[in-house]
XYZ file of C-alpha atoms in Angstrom:
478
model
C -12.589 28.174 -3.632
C -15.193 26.858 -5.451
C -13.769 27.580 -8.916
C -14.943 23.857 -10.520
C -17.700 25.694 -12.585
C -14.752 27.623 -13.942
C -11.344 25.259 -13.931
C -11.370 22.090 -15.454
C -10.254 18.809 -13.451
C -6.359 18.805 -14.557
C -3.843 16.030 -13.007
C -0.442 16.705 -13.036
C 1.445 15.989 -16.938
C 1.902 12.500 -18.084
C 4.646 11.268 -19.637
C 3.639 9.960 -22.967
C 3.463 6.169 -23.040
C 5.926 5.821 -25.682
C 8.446 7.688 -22.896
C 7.288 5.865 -20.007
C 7.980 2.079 -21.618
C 11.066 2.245 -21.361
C 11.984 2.928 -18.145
C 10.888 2.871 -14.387
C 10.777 6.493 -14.238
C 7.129 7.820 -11.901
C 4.720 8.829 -14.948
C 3.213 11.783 -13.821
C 5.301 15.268 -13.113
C 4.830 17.069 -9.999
C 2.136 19.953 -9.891
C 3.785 24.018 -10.102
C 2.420 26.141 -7.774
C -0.185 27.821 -9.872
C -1.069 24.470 -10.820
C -1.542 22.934 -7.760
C -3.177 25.633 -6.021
C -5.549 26.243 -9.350
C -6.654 22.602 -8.669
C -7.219 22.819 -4.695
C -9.277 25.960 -5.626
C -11.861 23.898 -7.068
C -13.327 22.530 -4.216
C -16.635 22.979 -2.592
C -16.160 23.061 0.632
C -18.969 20.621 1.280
C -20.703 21.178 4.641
C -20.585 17.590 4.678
C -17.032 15.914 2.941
C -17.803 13.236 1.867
C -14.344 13.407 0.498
C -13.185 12.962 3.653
C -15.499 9.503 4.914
C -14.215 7.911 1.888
C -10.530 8.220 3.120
C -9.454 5.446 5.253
C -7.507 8.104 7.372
C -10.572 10.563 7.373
C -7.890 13.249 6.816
C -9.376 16.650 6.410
C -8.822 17.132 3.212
C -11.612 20.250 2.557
C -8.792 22.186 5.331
C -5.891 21.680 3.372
C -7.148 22.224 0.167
C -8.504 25.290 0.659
C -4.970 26.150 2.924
C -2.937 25.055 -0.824
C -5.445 27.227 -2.370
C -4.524 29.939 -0.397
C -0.869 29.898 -0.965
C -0.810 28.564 3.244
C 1.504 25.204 1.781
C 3.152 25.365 5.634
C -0.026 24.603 7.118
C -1.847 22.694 4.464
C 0.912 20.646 4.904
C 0.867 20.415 8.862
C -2.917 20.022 8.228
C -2.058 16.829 5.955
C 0.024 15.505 8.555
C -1.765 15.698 11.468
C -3.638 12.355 10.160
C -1.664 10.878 7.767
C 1.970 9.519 8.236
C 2.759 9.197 4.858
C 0.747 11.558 2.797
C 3.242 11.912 -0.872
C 3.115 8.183 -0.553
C -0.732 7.862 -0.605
C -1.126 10.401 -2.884
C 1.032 8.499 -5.581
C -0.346 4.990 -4.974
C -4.043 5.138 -3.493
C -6.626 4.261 -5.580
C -8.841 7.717 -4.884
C -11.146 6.769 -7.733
C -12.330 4.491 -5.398
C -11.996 6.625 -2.434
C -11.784 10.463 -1.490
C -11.792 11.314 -5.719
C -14.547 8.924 -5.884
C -17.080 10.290 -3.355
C -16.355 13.989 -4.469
C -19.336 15.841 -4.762
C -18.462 17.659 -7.805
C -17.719 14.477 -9.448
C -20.723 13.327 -9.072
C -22.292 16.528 -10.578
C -20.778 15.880 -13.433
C -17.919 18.434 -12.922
C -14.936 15.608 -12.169
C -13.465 15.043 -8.806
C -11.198 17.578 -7.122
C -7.483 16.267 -7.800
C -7.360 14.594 -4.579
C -4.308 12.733 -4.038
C -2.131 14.972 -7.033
C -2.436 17.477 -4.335
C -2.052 16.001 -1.394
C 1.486 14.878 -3.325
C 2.303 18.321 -4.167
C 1.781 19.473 -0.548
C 4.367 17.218 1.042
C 6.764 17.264 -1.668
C 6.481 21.176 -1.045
C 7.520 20.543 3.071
C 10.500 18.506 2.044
C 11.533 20.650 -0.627
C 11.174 23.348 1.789
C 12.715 21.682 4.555
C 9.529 21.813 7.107
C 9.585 18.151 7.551
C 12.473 17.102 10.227
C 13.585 14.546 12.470
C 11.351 14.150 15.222
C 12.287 16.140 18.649
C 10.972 14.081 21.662
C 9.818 16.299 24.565
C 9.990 13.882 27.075
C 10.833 10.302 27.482
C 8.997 7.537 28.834
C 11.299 4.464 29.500
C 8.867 2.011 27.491
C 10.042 0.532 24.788
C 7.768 -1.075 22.052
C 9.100 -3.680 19.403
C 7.648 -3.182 16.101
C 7.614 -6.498 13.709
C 7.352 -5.292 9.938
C 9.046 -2.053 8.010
C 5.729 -2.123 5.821
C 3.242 0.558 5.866
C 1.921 -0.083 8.561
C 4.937 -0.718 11.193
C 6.542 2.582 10.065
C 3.333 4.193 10.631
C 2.921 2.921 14.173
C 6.740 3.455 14.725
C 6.349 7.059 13.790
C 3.422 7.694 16.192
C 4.906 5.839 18.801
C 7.976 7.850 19.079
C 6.303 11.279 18.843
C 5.045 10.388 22.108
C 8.383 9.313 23.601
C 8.479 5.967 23.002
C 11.949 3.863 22.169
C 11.139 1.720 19.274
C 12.714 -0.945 17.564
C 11.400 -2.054 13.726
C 12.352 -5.476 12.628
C 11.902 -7.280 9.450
C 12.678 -10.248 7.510
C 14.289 -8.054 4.180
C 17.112 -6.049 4.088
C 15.452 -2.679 3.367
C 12.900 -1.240 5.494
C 9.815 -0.645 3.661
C 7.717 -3.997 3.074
C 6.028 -4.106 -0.430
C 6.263 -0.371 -0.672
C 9.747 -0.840 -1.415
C 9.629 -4.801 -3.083
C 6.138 -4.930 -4.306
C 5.189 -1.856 -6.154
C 7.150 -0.445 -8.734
C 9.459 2.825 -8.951
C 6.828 4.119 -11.665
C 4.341 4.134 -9.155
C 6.168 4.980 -6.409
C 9.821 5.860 -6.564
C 11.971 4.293 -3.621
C 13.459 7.511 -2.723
C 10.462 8.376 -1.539
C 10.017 5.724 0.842
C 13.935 5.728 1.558
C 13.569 9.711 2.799
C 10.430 8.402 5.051
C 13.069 5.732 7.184
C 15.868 7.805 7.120
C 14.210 10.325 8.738
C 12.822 7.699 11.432
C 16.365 6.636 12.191
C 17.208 10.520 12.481
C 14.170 10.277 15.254
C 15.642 7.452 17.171
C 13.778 4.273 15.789
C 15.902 1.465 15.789
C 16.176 -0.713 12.143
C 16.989 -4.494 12.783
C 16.776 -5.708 9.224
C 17.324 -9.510 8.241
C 15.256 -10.575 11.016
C 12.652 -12.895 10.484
C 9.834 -14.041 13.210
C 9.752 -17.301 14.148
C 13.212 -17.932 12.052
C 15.567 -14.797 13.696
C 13.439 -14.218 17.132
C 10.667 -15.407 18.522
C 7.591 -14.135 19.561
C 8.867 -14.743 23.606
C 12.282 -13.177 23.356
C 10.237 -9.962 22.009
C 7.964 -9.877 25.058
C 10.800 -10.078 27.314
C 12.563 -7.367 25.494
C 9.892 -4.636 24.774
C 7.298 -3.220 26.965
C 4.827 -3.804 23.967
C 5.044 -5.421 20.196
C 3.150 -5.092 17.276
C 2.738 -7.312 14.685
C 2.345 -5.495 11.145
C 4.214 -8.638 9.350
C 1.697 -8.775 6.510
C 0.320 -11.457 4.448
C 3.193 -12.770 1.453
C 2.174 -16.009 0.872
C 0.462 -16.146 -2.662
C -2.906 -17.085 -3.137
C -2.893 -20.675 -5.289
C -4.201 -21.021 -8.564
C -5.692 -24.357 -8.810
C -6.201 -25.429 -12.518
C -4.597 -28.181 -14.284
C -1.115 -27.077 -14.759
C -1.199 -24.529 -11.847
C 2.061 -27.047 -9.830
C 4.326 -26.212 -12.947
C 8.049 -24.550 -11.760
C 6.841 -22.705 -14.658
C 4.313 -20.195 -13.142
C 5.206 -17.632 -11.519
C 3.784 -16.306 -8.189
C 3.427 -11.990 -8.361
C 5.319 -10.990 -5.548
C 8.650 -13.360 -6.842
C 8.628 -11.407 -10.164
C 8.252 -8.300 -8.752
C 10.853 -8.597 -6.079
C 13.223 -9.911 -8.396
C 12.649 -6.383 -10.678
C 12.318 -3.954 -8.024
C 16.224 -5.468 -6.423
C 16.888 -5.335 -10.030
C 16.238 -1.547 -10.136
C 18.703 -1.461 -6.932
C 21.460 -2.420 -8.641
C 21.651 -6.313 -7.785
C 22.404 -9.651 -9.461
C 18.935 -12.173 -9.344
C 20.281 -15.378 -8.973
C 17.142 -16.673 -10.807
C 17.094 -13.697 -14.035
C 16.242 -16.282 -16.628
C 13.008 -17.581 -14.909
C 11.971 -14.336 -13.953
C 12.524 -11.749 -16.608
C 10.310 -10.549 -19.129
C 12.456 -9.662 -22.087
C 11.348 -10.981 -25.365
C 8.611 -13.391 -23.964
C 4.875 -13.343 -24.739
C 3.962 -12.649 -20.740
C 0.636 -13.667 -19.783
C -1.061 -12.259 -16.361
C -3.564 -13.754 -14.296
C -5.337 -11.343 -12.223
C -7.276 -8.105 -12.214
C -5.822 -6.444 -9.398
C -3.449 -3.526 -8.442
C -0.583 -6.314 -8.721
C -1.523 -7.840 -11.886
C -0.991 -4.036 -12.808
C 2.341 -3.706 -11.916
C 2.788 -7.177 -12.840
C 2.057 -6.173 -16.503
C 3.431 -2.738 -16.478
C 6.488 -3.993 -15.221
C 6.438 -6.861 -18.242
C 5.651 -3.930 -20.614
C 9.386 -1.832 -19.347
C 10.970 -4.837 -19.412
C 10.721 -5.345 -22.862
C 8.273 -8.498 -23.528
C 7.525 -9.437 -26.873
C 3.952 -9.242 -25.550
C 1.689 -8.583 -22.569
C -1.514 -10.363 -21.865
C -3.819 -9.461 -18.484
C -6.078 -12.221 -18.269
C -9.574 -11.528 -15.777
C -12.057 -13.649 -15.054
C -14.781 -10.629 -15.296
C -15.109 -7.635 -16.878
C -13.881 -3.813 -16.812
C -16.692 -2.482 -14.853
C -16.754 -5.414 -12.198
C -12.679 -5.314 -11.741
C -10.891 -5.176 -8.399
C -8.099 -3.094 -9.680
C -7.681 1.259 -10.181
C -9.305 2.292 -13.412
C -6.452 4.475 -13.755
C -4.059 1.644 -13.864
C -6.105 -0.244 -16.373
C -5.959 3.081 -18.666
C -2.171 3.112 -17.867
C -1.866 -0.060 -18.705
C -3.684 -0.345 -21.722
C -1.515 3.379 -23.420
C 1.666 1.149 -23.003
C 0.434 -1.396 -25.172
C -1.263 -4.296 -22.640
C -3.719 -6.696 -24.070
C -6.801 -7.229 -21.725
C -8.733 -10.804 -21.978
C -12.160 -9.952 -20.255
C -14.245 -12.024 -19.530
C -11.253 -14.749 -19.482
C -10.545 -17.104 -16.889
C -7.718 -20.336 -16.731
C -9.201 -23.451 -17.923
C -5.845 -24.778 -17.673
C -1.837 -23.713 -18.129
C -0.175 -25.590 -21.055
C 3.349 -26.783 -20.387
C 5.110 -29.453 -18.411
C 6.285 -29.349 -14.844
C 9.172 -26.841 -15.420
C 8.094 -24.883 -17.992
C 5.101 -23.509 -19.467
C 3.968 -22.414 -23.468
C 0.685 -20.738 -22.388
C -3.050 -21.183 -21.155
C -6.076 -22.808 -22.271
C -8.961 -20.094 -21.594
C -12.496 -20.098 -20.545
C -14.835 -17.842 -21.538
C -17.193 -16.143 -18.879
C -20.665 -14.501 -18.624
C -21.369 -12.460 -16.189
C -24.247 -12.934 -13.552
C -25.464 -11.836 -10.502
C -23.744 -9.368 -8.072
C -21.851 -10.843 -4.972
C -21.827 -9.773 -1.318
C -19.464 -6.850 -2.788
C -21.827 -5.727 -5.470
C -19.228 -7.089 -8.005
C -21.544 -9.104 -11.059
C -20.345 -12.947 -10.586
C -18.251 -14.586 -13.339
C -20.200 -17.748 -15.006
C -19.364 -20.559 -17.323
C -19.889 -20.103 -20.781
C -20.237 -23.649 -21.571
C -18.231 -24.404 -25.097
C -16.322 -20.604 -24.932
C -13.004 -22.235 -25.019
C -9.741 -20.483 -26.921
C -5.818 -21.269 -26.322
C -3.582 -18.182 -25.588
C 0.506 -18.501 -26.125
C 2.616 -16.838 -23.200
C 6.010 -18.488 -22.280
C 5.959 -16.390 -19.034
C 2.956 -17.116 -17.164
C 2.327 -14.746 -13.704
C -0.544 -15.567 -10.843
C -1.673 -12.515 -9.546
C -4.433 -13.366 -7.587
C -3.710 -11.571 -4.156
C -1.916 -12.352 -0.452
C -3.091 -14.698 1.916
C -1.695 -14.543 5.807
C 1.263 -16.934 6.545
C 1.255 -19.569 9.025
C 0.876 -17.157 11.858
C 0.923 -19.580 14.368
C 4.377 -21.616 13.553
C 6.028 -18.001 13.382
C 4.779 -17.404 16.681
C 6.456 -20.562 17.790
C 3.055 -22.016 18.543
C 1.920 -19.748 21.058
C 0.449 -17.074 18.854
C -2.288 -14.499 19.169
C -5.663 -16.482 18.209
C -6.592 -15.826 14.423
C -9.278 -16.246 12.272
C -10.269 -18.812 10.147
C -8.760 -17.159 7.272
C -5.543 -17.589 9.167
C -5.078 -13.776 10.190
C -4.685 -12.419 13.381
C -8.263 -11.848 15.371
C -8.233 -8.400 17.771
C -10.691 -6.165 19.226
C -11.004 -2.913 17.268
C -8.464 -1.149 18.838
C -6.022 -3.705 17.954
C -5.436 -5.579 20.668
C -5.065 -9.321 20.542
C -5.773 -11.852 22.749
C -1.961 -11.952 24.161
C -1.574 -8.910 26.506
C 0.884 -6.874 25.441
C 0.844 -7.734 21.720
C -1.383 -5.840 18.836
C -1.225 -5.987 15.603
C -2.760 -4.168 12.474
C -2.485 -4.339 8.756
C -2.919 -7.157 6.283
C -2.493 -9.621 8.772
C -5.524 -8.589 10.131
C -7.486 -7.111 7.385
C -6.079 -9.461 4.762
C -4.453 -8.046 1.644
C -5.858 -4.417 1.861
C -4.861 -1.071 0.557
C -1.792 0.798 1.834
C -3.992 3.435 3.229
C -5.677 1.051 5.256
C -2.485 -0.167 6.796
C -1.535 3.190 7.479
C -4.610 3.797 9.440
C -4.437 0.386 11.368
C -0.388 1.504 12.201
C -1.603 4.504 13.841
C -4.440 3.105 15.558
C -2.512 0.792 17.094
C -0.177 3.440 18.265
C -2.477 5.518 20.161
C -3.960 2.031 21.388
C -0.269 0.701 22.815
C 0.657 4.720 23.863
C -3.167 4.759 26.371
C -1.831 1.140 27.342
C 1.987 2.087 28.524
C 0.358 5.588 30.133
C -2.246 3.549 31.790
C 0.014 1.592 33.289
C 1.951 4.380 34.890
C -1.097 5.191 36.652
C -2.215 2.203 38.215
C 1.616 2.403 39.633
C 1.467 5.888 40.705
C -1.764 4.720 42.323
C 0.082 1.393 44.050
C 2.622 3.590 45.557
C 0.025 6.126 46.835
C -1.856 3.315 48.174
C -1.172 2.913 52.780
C 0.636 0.096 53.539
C -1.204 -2.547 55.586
């Protein structure tokens, strides 16, 4: 350990850009073995990790690097587990400069971050290679069953949990692959769906029950649930699309993130999109609004599907960006065009179609509650861009919560998510829920964390009801 004053920070090998535009292939290769433990050997074993507070999951990451290190990839990887339900996946998609890479103490002496999350990848890709990960084995049963509503992040997480401890569990969800926008929003270069596939395949080895196609408030309601399961949780996530409200913005002609994005990523399955025209890239000057992870793959996706050109319009700048700083420098090798300092004035077109946006310059001025500088008017800074494919990328709100519900829903927020106490309970007995329809659009991390929260939360629940019936029983008659 503690080689960083002799090893330089090394990721894994990227494919050149060139390469990587034209296809959906994951950039980076996986770690060797001399590679990967070369890289865990640079950490610094901090007394205090604060590697580890700035994961959602707190996972104990000093223990399994220095385990990979060690050659110990068995236990680093049972290590990894122990907090994390999904650790290849987080490695590949998390944004750790923002996170564990980002609050690495030998980053911030100047040395650059421990590879984080390229080694938490190579860990569990070692325990499936190796065959160490397996179905779950069940010691004992315990008659409960919990319905699970949402194959996202953060249902699979909860359904994984929940079953280690003998639970029956039933997932369902409104597509007809398990997976939420791991598998529909991002994009195989980010995260092959193999990946996620091997992850659900091995939960139906364990028992959990898939009922796919299943919508709430549409397939079941929120009633017939309750009488079915002991317990349900609601991970159903927030889809609807935040509106863009310009002059122009009620054009057939823009296109909402998540639409184009589904459409590619059941493209890369193999099937027919009844709407191609509207929604493919090829040979159009694509112009993206947004500065977010999605914008990202909106644009990346644009760039592999062969646009003419790709625009990423943001309202701020670089610095002051929601989005990875990785994906921007992905991004920008494969040939996007970034607008900083850009923001829609208004979207030129008619109602069906659209031939591009009218642009407003920005300043930037003081920071918000998040620290971010605020975007202001640059009165006069006015300039016309020319995009026949327009995308909004400008996050997830929560759907109507309450109709799906069948009006007798958990209480929510005034943002319109769901409202529970921190250890995800709502206000229904019986019913918790976790994720972005709590949080809001978050990070997948984040719903991993809530998914297993909630699990130990319903688990303490179920047991604790046990016990006040062992106790009734005990109880003398009077």
């Amino acid at each position: 350990m503690l080689r960083f004053t002799e090893l330089d920070q090394s990721y894994p090998a990227k494919r050149p850009a060139k390469e990587r535009r034209g296809d959906f292939g994951e950039i980076y290769a996986p770690f060797n073995p001399k590679a990967g433990a070369d890289q865990a050997a640079r950490c610094s074993q901090c007394g205090v990790p604060f590697c580890q507070s700035g994961c959602p999951l707190h996972n104990d990451i000093p223990d399994w690097l220095m385990l990979a290190a060690e050659g110990r990839m068995e236990e680093a990887w049972e290590r990894s587990s122990a907090t994390s339900t999904m650790p290849e996946i987080c490695g590949r998609i998390c944004p750790q400069d923002r996170l564990c890479e980002g609050s690495c103490v030998i980053e911030q002496s100047g040395h650059g971050a421990v590879t984080i999350g390229a080694v938490e990848t190579h860990i569990t890709e070692t325990a499936w290679k190796e065959g160490w990960i397996k179905p779950i084995r069940v010691k004992r049963e315990t008659g409960f069953s919990v319905g699970v509503v949402g194959a996202g992040p953060a249902g699979l997480a909860a359904a994984e949990r929940l079953r280690e401890q003998g639970h029956s569990v039933t997932i369902y969800d409104r597509h007809d692959r398990a997976g939420g926008l791991l598998v529909y929003g991002i994009p195989n270069f980010k995260l092959d769906k193999s990946v996620v596939e091997r992850r659900t395949q091995r939960l139906e080895q364990s028992g959990v029950a898939f009922q796919l196609n299943t919508e709430l408030g549409k397939d079941v309601s929120l009633d017939e649930l309750r009488s079915r399961h002991d317990a349900v949780f609601l991970a159903i996530g927030t889809y609807k699309a935040r509106a863009l409200t310009c002059p122009g913005a009620g054009s057939e002609g823009l296109i909402p993130a998540l639409d184009y994005l589904i459409a590619s990523n059941r493209r890369g399955f193999g099937e027919t999109i009844a709407d191609e025209a509207r929604l493919q890239a090829k040979g159009r000057k694509v112009i993206v609004i947004g500065g977010g992870d999605t914008a990202m793959d909106c644009v990346r996706t644009a760039i592999r599907q062969g646009a003419a050109a790709v625009t990423c319009l943001y309202r701020r700048d670089r610095e002051n960006m929601p989005g990875s700083i990785r994906e921007v420098a992905h991004a920008e090798e494969e040939g996007v065009v970034f607008e900083w300092l850009s923001a829609p004035l208004a979207l030129k077109g008619d109602a069906t179609t659209l031939s591009g946006v009218r642009v407003q310059r920005m300043g930037l001025g003081a920071p918000d509650a998040d620290g971010r500088r605020q975007p202001v008017v640059l009165d006069g800074a006015e300039a016309d861009l020319d995009g026949d494919l327009v995308i909004a990328a400008l996050g997830y709100e929560a759907e109507d919560v309450d109709t799906a519900c069948g009006g007798g829903g958990p209480v929510l927020t005034p943002r319109g998510t769901v409202r529970v106490t921190e250890r995800c309970r709502t206000s229904i007995p019986g019913v918790y829920a976790g994720g972005d329809i709590v949080r809001g659009a978050s990070l997948v991390v984040w719903a991993i964390k809530d998914g297993q929260d909630a699990a130990a939360t319903i688990h303490a629940d179920l047991m604790a009801r046990v016990a006040e019936e062992q106790t009734r029983e005990l109880e003398p008659a009077e």
